Coordinates of C-alpha atoms in Angstrom, one line a residue:
M1 CA 35.0 54.5 -12.2
R2 CA 32.2 52.5 -13.8
P3 CA 28.7 53.1 -12.4
R4 CA 27.2 50.4 -10.3
G5 CA 25.7 47.6 -12.4
Y6 CA 27.6 48.7 -15.6
W7 CA 28.9 45.2 -16.4
R8 CA 25.6 43.5 -15.6
R9 CA 23.9 45.8 -18.1
I10 CA 26.6 45.0 -20.7
R11 CA 26.1 41.2 -20.2
N12 CA 22.3 41.5 -20.4
A13 CA 22.6 43.5 -23.6
L14 CA 24.9 40.9 -25.2
K15 CA 22.6 38.2 -24.1
R16 CA 19.6 39.9 -25.7
L17 CA 21.7 40.4 -28.9
R18 CA 22.7 36.7 -28.9
T19 CA 19.0 35.6 -28.5
A20 CA 17.9 38.0 -31.3
L21 CA 20.4 36.4 -33.7
K22 CA 20.1 32.8 -32.5
V23 CA 16.4 32.4 -33.4
P24 CA 16.6 33.4 -37.1
L25 CA 19.9 31.6 -37.5
M26 CA 18.5 28.3 -36.1
H27 CA 15.4 28.7 -38.2
A28 CA 17.5 29.0 -41.3
L29 CA 19.7 26.0 -40.4
S30 CA 16.6 23.9 -39.7
A31 CA 15.2 24.7 -43.1
L32 CA 18.6 23.9 -44.6
F33 CA 18.7 20.5 -42.9
A34 CA 15.2 19.7 -44.1
L35 CA 15.9 20.4 -47.8
G36 CA 14.6 17.6 -50.0
L37 CA 12.3 16.2 -47.2
D38 CA 8.6 16.1 -47.3
R39 CA 7.5 19.1 -45.2
S40 CA 3.7 18.7 -45.6
S41 CA 2.2 19.0 -42.1
C42 CA 0.5 16.1 -40.4
S43 CA -1.7 16.0 -37.3
I44 CA -1.8 13.4 -34.5
D45 CA -5.3 12.4 -35.7
D46 CA -3.8 11.6 -39.1
L47 CA -1.7 8.8 -37.5
A48 CA -4.7 6.8 -36.3
D49 CA -4.3 4.0 -38.8
W50 CA -0.6 4.3 -39.2
S51 CA 1.8 1.6 -37.9
P52 CA 5.5 2.5 -38.0
Q53 CA 8.0 -0.3 -37.8
R54 CA 11.1 1.7 -36.7
I55 CA 11.1 4.8 -34.5
L56 CA 14.1 7.0 -33.8
L57 CA 14.3 9.0 -30.6
V58 CA 16.8 11.8 -30.1
R59 CA 17.9 13.5 -26.9
T60 CA 21.5 14.3 -26.5
N61 CA 21.9 16.3 -23.3
R62 CA 21.7 15.2 -19.6
I63 CA 20.2 12.4 -17.6
G64 CA 17.4 14.6 -16.0
D65 CA 16.4 15.9 -19.4
L66 CA 15.9 12.4 -20.8
L67 CA 14.1 11.3 -17.6
C68 CA 11.6 14.1 -18.0
S69 CA 11.0 13.0 -21.6
T70 CA 10.0 9.4 -20.6
P71 CA 6.2 10.0 -20.5
L72 CA 6.3 10.6 -24.2
I73 CA 8.7 7.8 -24.8
A74 CA 6.4 5.4 -22.9
A75 CA 3.4 6.7 -24.8
L76 CA 5.1 6.0 -28.2
H77 CA 5.9 2.5 -27.0
R78 CA 2.3 1.8 -25.8
R79 CA 0.7 3.3 -29.0
W80 CA 3.0 1.2 -31.3
P81 CA 4.2 -1.7 -29.1
H82 CA 5.6 -3.7 -32.0
A83 CA 7.8 -0.9 -33.4
E84 CA 11.5 -1.1 -32.8
M85 CA 12.6 2.0 -30.9
T86 CA 16.1 3.3 -31.0
L87 CA 17.6 6.1 -28.9
V88 CA 20.5 8.3 -30.0
G89 CA 21.7 9.9 -26.8
G90 CA 24.7 11.7 -25.4
P91 CA 27.5 10.2 -23.3
R92 CA 25.7 10.9 -20.0
N93 CA 22.0 10.2 -20.6
R94 CA 22.6 6.8 -22.3
A95 CA 22.8 5.5 -18.7
V96 CA 18.9 5.8 -18.6
A97 CA 18.4 3.3 -21.4
P98 CA 18.5 0.2 -19.1
L99 CA 15.5 1.7 -17.3
L100 CA 13.6 1.7 -20.6
P101 CA 14.1 -2.0 -21.6
Y102 CA 12.1 -1.6 -24.8
L103 CA 14.7 0.9 -26.2
H104 CA 17.6 -0.1 -28.4
R105 CA 20.7 2.1 -28.0
G106 CA 21.9 3.7 -31.2
P107 CA 25.3 5.4 -31.7
E108 CA 26.5 7.8 -29.1
F109 CA 26.3 11.5 -30.0
R110 CA 29.3 13.6 -29.1
R111 CA 30.1 17.2 -30.1
D112 CA 32.9 16.4 -32.5
P113 CA 32.9 16.1 -36.3
W114 CA 33.7 12.4 -36.4
A115 CA 30.6 11.6 -34.3
W116 CA 28.4 13.7 -36.6
M117 CA 29.9 11.9 -39.6
R118 CA 29.3 8.5 -38.2
L119 CA 25.7 9.4 -37.6
V120 CA 25.2 10.8 -41.1
L121 CA 26.5 7.5 -42.5
W122 CA 24.5 5.3 -40.1
L123 CA 21.1 7.0 -40.1
P124 CA 19.9 6.6 -43.7
R125 CA 20.7 2.9 -43.6
Q126 CA 18.2 2.3 -40.7
R127 CA 15.1 3.4 -42.7
F128 CA 13.2 4.9 -39.8
D129 CA 9.5 5.5 -40.3
L130 CA 9.3 8.1 -37.6
A131 CA 12.0 10.3 -36.0
V132 CA 11.3 12.2 -32.8
S133 CA 13.3 15.0 -31.4
L134 CA 12.6 15.0 -27.6
C135 CA 13.9 18.5 -27.3
S136 CA 12.3 20.9 -29.8
E137 CA 14.9 23.6 -29.2
M138 CA 18.2 21.7 -29.7
L139 CA 19.9 22.0 -33.1
S140 CA 21.5 18.5 -32.6
G141 CA 18.1 17.0 -32.5
V142 CA 17.1 18.8 -35.7
F143 CA 20.2 17.7 -37.4
I144 CA 19.9 14.0 -36.4
V145 CA 16.1 13.8 -37.2
A146 CA 16.6 15.5 -40.6
A147 CA 19.6 13.2 -41.4
S148 CA 17.5 10.2 -40.7
R149 CA 15.4 11.1 -43.8
A150 CA 12.3 9.7 -42.0
P151 CA 9.0 10.6 -43.7
L152 CA 7.5 11.7 -40.4
R153 CA 9.6 13.9 -38.1
M154 CA 8.0 14.7 -34.8
A155 CA 8.8 17.4 -32.2
V156 CA 7.1 18.0 -28.9
Y157 CA 5.9 21.5 -29.9
A158 CA 6.4 24.0 -32.8
S159 CA 9.4 26.1 -31.8
P160 CA 10.1 29.2 -33.9
R161 CA 13.8 28.1 -34.0
T162 CA 13.4 24.6 -35.4
A163 CA 9.9 24.1 -36.7
P164 CA 10.9 23.9 -40.4
A165 CA 12.5 20.5 -39.9
F166 CA 9.4 18.8 -38.5
N167 CA 6.0 17.9 -40.0
V168 CA 4.1 16.7 -36.9
F169 CA 3.9 18.1 -33.4
A170 CA 2.8 16.0 -30.4
G171 CA 1.9 18.8 -28.0
H172 CA 2.4 22.5 -27.2
Y173 CA 4.9 24.5 -25.2
D174 CA 4.6 24.3 -21.4
T175 CA 7.0 26.1 -19.0
H176 CA 7.1 22.9 -16.8
E177 CA 9.3 20.2 -18.4
I178 CA 7.6 17.1 -17.1
R179 CA 4.1 18.4 -17.7
R180 CA 5.0 19.2 -21.3
Y181 CA 5.8 15.6 -22.1
W182 CA 2.9 14.3 -20.1
T183 CA 0.5 16.4 -22.2
A184 CA 2.2 15.2 -25.4
A185 CA 1.7 11.6 -24.3
R186 CA -2.0 12.2 -23.6
N187 CA -2.3 13.8 -27.1
L188 CA -1.2 10.5 -28.6
G189 CA -4.3 8.9 -27.1
V190 CA -2.4 6.9 -24.5
A191 CA -3.7 6.7 -20.9
L192 CA -0.9 7.0 -18.5
Q193 CA -1.0 6.1 -14.8
D194 CA -3.1 8.1 -12.3
G195 CA -1.6 10.8 -10.2
P196 CA 0.6 13.8 -10.9
P197 CA 2.9 13.8 -13.9
R198 CA 6.3 12.2 -13.3
P199 CA 9.1 10.3 -15.2
L200 CA 8.2 6.8 -16.2
I201 CA 10.8 4.0 -15.9
E202 CA 10.9 0.3 -15.3
L203 CA 13.2 -1.1 -12.6
P204 CA 14.9 -4.4 -13.2
P205 CA 13.2 -7.5 -11.8
N206 CA 15.8 -8.0 -9.0
H207 CA 15.7 -4.4 -7.8
N208 CA 14.6 -5.3 -4.3
E209 CA 17.5 -7.7 -3.8
V210 CA 19.9 -5.1 -5.2
A211 CA 18.7 -2.5 -2.8
E212 CA 18.9 -4.9 0.2
V213 CA 22.5 -5.8 -0.6
I214 CA 23.6 -2.1 -0.9
L215 CA 21.7 -1.0 2.3
R216 CA 23.2 -4.0 4.2
M217 CA 26.6 -2.9 3.0
L218 CA 25.9 0.6 4.5
D219 CA 24.8 -1.1 7.8
I220 CA 21.4 0.7 7.8
P221 CA 18.6 -0.9 9.9
E222 CA 15.7 -2.0 7.8
H223 CA 13.0 0.0 9.6
A224 CA 15.1 3.2 10.1
I225 CA 14.0 6.5 8.5
K226 CA 16.3 6.9 5.5
V227 CA 17.0 10.1 3.6
G228 CA 19.3 10.4 0.6
I229 CA 21.1 13.6 -0.4
S230 CA 22.8 14.1 -3.8
I231 CA 26.0 16.2 -3.6
P232 CA 25.5 19.2 -5.8
S233 CA 27.7 19.6 -8.9
R234 CA 30.2 22.4 -8.8
A235 CA 31.9 21.4 -12.1
D236 CA 31.4 24.7 -13.9
R237 CA 30.1 28.2 -13.3
R238 CA 26.5 27.4 -14.3
H239 CA 26.4 24.5 -11.7
R240 CA 28.2 26.5 -9.1
R241 CA 25.5 29.2 -9.3
R242 CA 22.8 26.5 -8.6
A243 CA 24.7 24.7 -5.8
W244 CA 24.2 25.5 -2.1
P245 CA 27.2 26.0 0.1
H246 CA 29.2 23.0 1.4
T247 CA 28.9 24.4 5.0
E248 CA 25.1 24.4 4.8
L249 CA 25.0 20.9 3.3
R250 CA 27.1 19.6 6.1
S251 CA 24.8 21.3 8.7
V252 CA 21.8 19.6 7.1
V253 CA 23.5 16.2 7.4
T254 CA 24.4 17.0 11.0
G255 CA 20.9 18.1 11.9
L256 CA 19.2 15.1 10.3
V257 CA 21.6 12.6 11.9
S258 CA 21.1 14.2 15.3
R259 CA 17.3 13.5 14.9
G260 CA 18.0 9.8 14.4
I261 CA 17.6 9.8 10.6
E262 CA 19.9 7.7 8.5
V263 CA 21.5 9.9 5.9
V264 CA 22.9 8.5 2.7
L265 CA 25.1 10.7 0.5
S266 CA 25.2 10.2 -3.2
P267 CA 28.0 11.8 -5.2
G268 CA 28.4 11.7 -9.0
S269 CA 31.8 12.9 -10.1
R270 CA 35.2 12.4 -8.4
A271 CA 35.0 15.9 -6.9
E272 CA 31.6 15.3 -5.5
R273 CA 32.8 12.0 -3.9
A274 CA 35.6 13.8 -2.3
E275 CA 33.2 16.4 -0.8
A276 CA 30.9 13.5 0.4
E277 CA 33.9 11.8 2.0
R278 CA 34.8 15.0 3.9
I279 CA 31.2 15.2 5.2
V280 CA 31.2 11.6 6.3
Q281 CA 34.5 12.1 8.2
A282 CA 33.0 15.2 9.9
V283 CA 29.6 13.8 10.7
P284 CA 29.7 10.3 12.4
G285 CA 26.6 8.3 11.3
A286 CA 26.4 9.7 7.8
R287 CA 26.8 7.0 5.0
L288 CA 28.4 7.3 1.6
L289 CA 26.8 5.4 -1.2
P290 CA 29.2 3.2 -3.1
E291 CA 29.6 3.6 -6.9
T292 CA 26.5 2.2 -8.6
S293 CA 24.8 2.1 -11.9
L294 CA 21.7 4.3 -12.5
S295 CA 19.4 1.3 -12.2
E296 CA 21.0 0.3 -8.9
L297 CA 20.7 3.8 -7.5
A298 CA 17.0 3.9 -8.5
A299 CA 16.5 0.6 -6.6
V300 CA 18.1 2.2 -3.5
Q301 CA 16.1 5.4 -3.9
R302 CA 12.9 3.4 -3.9
R303 CA 13.7 2.1 -0.4
L304 CA 14.3 5.6 1.0
D305 CA 11.8 7.8 2.8
A306 CA 12.9 11.0 1.1
W307 CA 15.5 12.4 -1.3
I308 CA 17.1 15.9 -1.2
G309 CA 18.8 17.5 -4.2
T310 CA 19.2 20.3 -6.6
S311 CA 17.6 20.3 -10.0
S312 CA 19.4 17.2 -11.3
G313 CA 18.9 13.8 -12.9
L314 CA 19.0 12.1 -9.5
L315 CA 16.1 14.2 -8.2
H316 CA 14.0 13.1 -11.2
L317 CA 15.1 9.5 -10.7
A318 CA 13.8 9.6 -7.1
D319 CA 10.6 11.1 -8.4
A320 CA 10.3 8.3 -11.0
V321 CA 10.4 5.6 -8.3
G322 CA 7.9 7.3 -6.1
T323 CA 10.2 8.6 -3.4
P324 CA 9.2 12.0 -1.8
T325 CA 11.6 14.7 -2.9
L326 CA 12.9 18.0 -1.7
M327 CA 14.3 20.3 -4.3
I328 CA 16.8 23.0 -3.4
G329 CA 17.3 25.8 -6.0
T330 CA 16.0 29.0 -7.5
P331 CA 12.3 29.9 -8.1
A332 CA 13.0 29.9 -11.9
L333 CA 14.4 26.3 -11.8
A334 CA 11.5 25.1 -9.6
R335 CA 8.9 26.5 -12.0
S336 CA 10.4 24.4 -14.8
W337 CA 11.9 21.4 -13.2
A338 CA 10.5 20.7 -9.7
P339 CA 8.7 17.3 -9.2
L340 CA 4.9 17.7 -9.1
G341 CA 2.5 16.3 -6.5
P342 CA 1.8 16.5 -2.7
L343 CA 4.9 14.5 -1.6
H344 CA 7.3 17.0 -3.0
R345 CA 8.7 20.3 -1.6
Q346 CA 10.9 23.1 -2.7
V347 CA 13.2 25.4 -0.7
C348 CA 14.2 28.2 -3.0
A349 CA 16.0 31.5 -3.1
D350 CA 17.2 33.7 -6.0
D351 CA 20.7 32.9 -4.7
P352 CA 21.0 29.4 -3.4
E353 CA 23.7 30.6 -1.0
H354 CA 20.9 32.2 1.0
I355 CA 19.2 28.9 1.6
T356 CA 19.9 28.0 5.2
S357 CA 20.2 24.5 6.7
R358 CA 17.4 25.3 9.1
R359 CA 14.9 25.9 6.3
V360 CA 16.0 22.6 4.6
I361 CA 15.7 20.6 7.8
E362 CA 12.3 22.0 8.6
A363 CA 11.1 21.1 5.0
V364 CA 12.5 17.6 5.3
V365 CA 10.8 17.0 8.6
S366 CA 7.5 18.3 7.2
L367 CA 7.8 16.1 4.1
L368 CA 8.5 13.0 6.2
G369 CA 5.5 13.7 8.4
E370 CA 3.2 14.2 5.4
A371 CA 4.5 11.0 3.8
T372 CA 3.9 9.0 7.0
H373 CA 0.4 10.5 7.4
R374 CA -0.5 9.5 3.8
A375 CA 0.9 6.0 4.2
A376 CA -1.1 5.5 7.4
R377 CA -4.3 6.7 5.7
A378 CA -3.7 4.4 2.8
A379 CA -3.2 1.4 5.2

């Protein structure tokens, strides 16, 4: 019989071994990708009189990751407003591009050899002056930036894994994702808006009309208290570890509806929509958001009084439009990803299954009260 914790120790040992091998391997690959490129270092101050014509931005992972990068994207646009900016993103996060209207969408990056080959052929023809990897740790960003052959290649901070591929760094490492890009934006000499760091997007001009149409479809009174809840993803083991139980989610919806609060459920995948439909059938009064684009969802979120969700792109989208948020997750996720500022709350546990509906409801009621108090003082 194996002693208690045997397999956990084995997994941890293998994880440490993988990390020990990964850093030097990525460092070597980054140096290999950068062969033949000018690797002389350059500081932000050296760019004072420089005016790039074409800028490449690279972030190939998820929606939330790209949203957290938007302070730096906005700063690059404001510093060089006449430069043409092109984004190479992944299949998911390209949906953010309409909320950044000054961006052009480049080829879609996918994890298959043909996608890499198309990029290798497309990039040199574009003649980018500056290539920016918005995630310093990702090998895909290193590869794309190096393949662009841009004379200046920027990363957010100098990572021991990927530093050889870059010759200018916008900031430094910060454990909090949003604050990291906010600091890098300030280092570029761009004054961002007042208040706590948050994602920066631009809603389409007709966003009020779009939100009114969708809320009218849901038959929600205009002056009712409205709370949105994103259905947590359970698509793989990593997401299942972050998700809170379906029974607790349904109890939260029941508790909020019983208090006269209009609850709007927002699913992403087909499986999440099926889960939301089961909750709507079990809890009369709960609403199910129809399928929308990301910009349409942002318009609706802006009209809500609060948004509840795990660490996901939709939580950061709500933060971007100024809606108070409640994050449900682990303390480690909250330290790196939770929205910042007085109108945000976290309900955390090392195991999200231990987060009870009572704690969540109490936090939502407190958040709504604080938001109402601040709005009254501002008026």
